[in-house]
Tab-separated table of C-alpha atoms in Angstrom:
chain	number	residue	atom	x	y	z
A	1175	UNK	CA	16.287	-26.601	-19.650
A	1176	UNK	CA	13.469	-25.408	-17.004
A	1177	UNK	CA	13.092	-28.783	-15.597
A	1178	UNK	CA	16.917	-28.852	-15.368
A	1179	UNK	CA	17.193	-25.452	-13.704
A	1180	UNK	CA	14.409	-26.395	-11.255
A	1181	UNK	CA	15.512	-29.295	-10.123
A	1182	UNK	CA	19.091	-27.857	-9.159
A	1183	UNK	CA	17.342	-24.651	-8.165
A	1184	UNK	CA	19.140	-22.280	-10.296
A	1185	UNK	CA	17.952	-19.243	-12.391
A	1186	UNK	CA	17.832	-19.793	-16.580
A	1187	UNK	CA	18.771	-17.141	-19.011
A	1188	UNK	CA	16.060	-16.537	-21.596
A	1189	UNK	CA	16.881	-15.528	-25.113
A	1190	UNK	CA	13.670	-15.087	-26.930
A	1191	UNK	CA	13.029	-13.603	-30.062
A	1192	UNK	CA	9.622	-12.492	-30.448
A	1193	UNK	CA	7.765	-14.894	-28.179
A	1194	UNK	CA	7.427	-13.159	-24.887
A	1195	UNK	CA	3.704	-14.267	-24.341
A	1196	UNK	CA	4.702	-17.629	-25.380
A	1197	UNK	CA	7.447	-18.424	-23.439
A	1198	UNK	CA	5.505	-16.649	-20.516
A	1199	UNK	CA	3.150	-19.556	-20.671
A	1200	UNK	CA	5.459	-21.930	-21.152
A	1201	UNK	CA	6.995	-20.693	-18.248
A	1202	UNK	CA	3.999	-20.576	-16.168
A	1203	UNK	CA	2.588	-24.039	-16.909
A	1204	UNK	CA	5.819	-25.419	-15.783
A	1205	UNK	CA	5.592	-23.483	-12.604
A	1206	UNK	CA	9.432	-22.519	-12.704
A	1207	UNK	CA	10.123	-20.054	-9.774
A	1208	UNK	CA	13.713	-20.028	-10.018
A	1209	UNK	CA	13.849	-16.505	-12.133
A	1210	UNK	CA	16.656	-15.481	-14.234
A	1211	UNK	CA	17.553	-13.076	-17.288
A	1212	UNK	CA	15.786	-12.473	-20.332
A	1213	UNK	CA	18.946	-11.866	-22.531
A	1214	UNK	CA	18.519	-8.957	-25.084
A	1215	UNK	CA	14.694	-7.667	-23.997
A	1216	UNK	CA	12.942	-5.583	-26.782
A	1217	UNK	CA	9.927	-6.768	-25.996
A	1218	UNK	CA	7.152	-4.115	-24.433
A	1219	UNK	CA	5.806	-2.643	-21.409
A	1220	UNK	CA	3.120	-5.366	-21.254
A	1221	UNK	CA	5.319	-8.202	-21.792
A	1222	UNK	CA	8.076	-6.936	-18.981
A	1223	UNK	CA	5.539	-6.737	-16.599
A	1224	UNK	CA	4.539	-10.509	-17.439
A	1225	UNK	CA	8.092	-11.573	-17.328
A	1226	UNK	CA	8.957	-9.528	-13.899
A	1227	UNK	CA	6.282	-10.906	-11.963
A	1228	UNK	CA	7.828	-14.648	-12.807
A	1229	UNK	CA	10.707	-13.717	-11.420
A	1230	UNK	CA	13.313	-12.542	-14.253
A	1231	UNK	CA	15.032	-9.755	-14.965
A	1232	UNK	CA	15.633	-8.067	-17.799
A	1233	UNK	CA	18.708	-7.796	-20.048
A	1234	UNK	CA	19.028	-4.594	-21.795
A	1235	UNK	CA	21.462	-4.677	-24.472
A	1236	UNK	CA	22.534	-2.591	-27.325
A	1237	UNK	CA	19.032	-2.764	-29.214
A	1238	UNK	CA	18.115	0.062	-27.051
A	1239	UNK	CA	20.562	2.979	-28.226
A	1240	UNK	CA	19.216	1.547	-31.933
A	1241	UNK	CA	16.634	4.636	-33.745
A	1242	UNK	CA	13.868	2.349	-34.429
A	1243	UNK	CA	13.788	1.245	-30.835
A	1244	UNK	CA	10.994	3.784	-29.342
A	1245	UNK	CA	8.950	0.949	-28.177
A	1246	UNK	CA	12.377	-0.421	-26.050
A	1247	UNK	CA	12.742	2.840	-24.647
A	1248	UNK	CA	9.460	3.651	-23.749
A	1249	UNK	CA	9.042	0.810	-21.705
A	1250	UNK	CA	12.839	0.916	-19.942
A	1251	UNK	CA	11.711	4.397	-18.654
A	1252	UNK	CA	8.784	3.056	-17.064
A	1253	UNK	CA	10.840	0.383	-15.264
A	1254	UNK	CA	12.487	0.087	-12.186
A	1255	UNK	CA	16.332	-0.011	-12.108
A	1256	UNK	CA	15.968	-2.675	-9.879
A	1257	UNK	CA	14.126	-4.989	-12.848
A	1258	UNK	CA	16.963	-4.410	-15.358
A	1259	UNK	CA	20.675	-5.795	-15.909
A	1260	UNK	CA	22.984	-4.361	-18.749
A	1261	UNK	CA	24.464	-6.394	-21.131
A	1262	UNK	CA	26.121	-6.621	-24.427
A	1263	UNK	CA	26.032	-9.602	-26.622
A	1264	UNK	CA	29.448	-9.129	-27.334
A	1265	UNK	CA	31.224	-9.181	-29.881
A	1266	UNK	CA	27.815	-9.243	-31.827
A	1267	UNK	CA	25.098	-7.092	-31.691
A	1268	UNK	CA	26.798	-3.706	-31.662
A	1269	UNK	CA	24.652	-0.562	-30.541
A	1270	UNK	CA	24.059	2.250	-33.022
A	1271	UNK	CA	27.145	4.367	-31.036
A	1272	UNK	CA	29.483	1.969	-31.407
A	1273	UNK	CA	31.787	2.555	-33.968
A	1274	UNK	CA	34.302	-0.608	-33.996
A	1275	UNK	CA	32.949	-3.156	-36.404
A	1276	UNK	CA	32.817	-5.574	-33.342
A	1277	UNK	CA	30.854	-4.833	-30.053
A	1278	UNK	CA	32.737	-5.041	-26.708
A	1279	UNK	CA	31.741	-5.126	-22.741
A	1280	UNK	CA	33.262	-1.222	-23.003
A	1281	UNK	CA	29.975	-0.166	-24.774
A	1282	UNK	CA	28.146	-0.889	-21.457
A	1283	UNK	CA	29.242	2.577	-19.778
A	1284	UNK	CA	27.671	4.328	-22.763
A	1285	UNK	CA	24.067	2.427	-22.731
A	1286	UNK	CA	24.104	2.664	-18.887
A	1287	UNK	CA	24.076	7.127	-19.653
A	1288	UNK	CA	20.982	6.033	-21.875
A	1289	UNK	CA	19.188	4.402	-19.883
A	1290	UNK	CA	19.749	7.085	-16.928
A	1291	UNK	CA	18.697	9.800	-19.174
A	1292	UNK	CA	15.809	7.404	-19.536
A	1293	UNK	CA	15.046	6.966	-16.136
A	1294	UNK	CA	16.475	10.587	-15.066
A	1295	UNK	CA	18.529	9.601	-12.278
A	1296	UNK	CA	22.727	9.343	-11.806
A	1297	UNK	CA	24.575	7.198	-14.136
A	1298	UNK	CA	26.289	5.797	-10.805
A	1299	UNK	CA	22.539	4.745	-9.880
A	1300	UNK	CA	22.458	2.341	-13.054
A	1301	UNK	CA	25.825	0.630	-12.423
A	1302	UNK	CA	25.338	-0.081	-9.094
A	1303	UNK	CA	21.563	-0.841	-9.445
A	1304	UNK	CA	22.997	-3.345	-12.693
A	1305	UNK	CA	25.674	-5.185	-10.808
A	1306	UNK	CA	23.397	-5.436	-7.794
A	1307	UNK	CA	20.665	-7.079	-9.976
A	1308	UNK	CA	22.510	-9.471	-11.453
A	1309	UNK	CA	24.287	-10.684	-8.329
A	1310	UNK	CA	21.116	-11.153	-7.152
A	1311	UNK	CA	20.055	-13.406	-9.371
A	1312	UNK	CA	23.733	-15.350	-9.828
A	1313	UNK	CA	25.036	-14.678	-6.678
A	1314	UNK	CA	28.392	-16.826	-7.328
A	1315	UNK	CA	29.365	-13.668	-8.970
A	1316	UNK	CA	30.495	-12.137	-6.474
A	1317	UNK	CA	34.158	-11.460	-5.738
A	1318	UNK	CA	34.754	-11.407	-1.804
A	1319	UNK	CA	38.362	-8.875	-1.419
């Protein structure tokens, strides 16, 4: 999938479970430059840093309004709004607050107010920091009106 991505010069989206330092190197020896999203990141402050300066973003998804996720939060407050997009896996993966058996793309308002109490700025300043991230790495996005 890297070689495919480089060769038509598009960003990849990452979903890793547990094998940030791995797929870092993987990544690396390759020498892909085309960036992307790491879907779901729970990984720490350590292995964002790694994954930021190859070019991705992050994905930051309902694990983070989840108790047990200190180590998540801790390292989203230390980011920059600029390295992070919001995401659900929807209809899986269901944050702690939500209380419909089924996640939805409606839970995102709610983890965006967590992550600006996280990184104490305006809840405006996420979305638009969000959208403008993720257009920027898949700019075909975009909706010209």
């Amino acid at each position: 999938q890297l070689r495919l991505a480089q060769r038509f010069k598009l960003p990849i989206i990452l979903h890793v479970r547990k094998a940030y330092d791995e797929i870092c190197a993987i990544v690396r020896r390759m020498g892909f430059d085309q960036g992307g999203i790491v879907h779901d990141f729970s990984g720490n402050y350590q292995q964002a840093q790694a994954l930021l300066a190859l070019g991705f973003k992050l994905g930051i998804g309902g694990a983070l309004s989840h108790n047990r996720a200190n180590k998540l939060r801790h390292t989203v407050s230390r980011l920059h709004l600029q390295d992070m997009v919001l995401e659900t896996d929807a209809p899986d993966m269901r944050p702690a607050f939500w209380q419909s058996a089924r996640n939805s793309p409606l839970s995102l308002l709610m983890l965006a107010q967590i992550v600006a109490s996280l990184q104490q700025c305006s809840l405006d300043d996420v979305i638009l920091s969000s959208n403008n991230n993720m257009l920027a790495v898949i700019p075909k996005l975009s909706i010209d009106c």
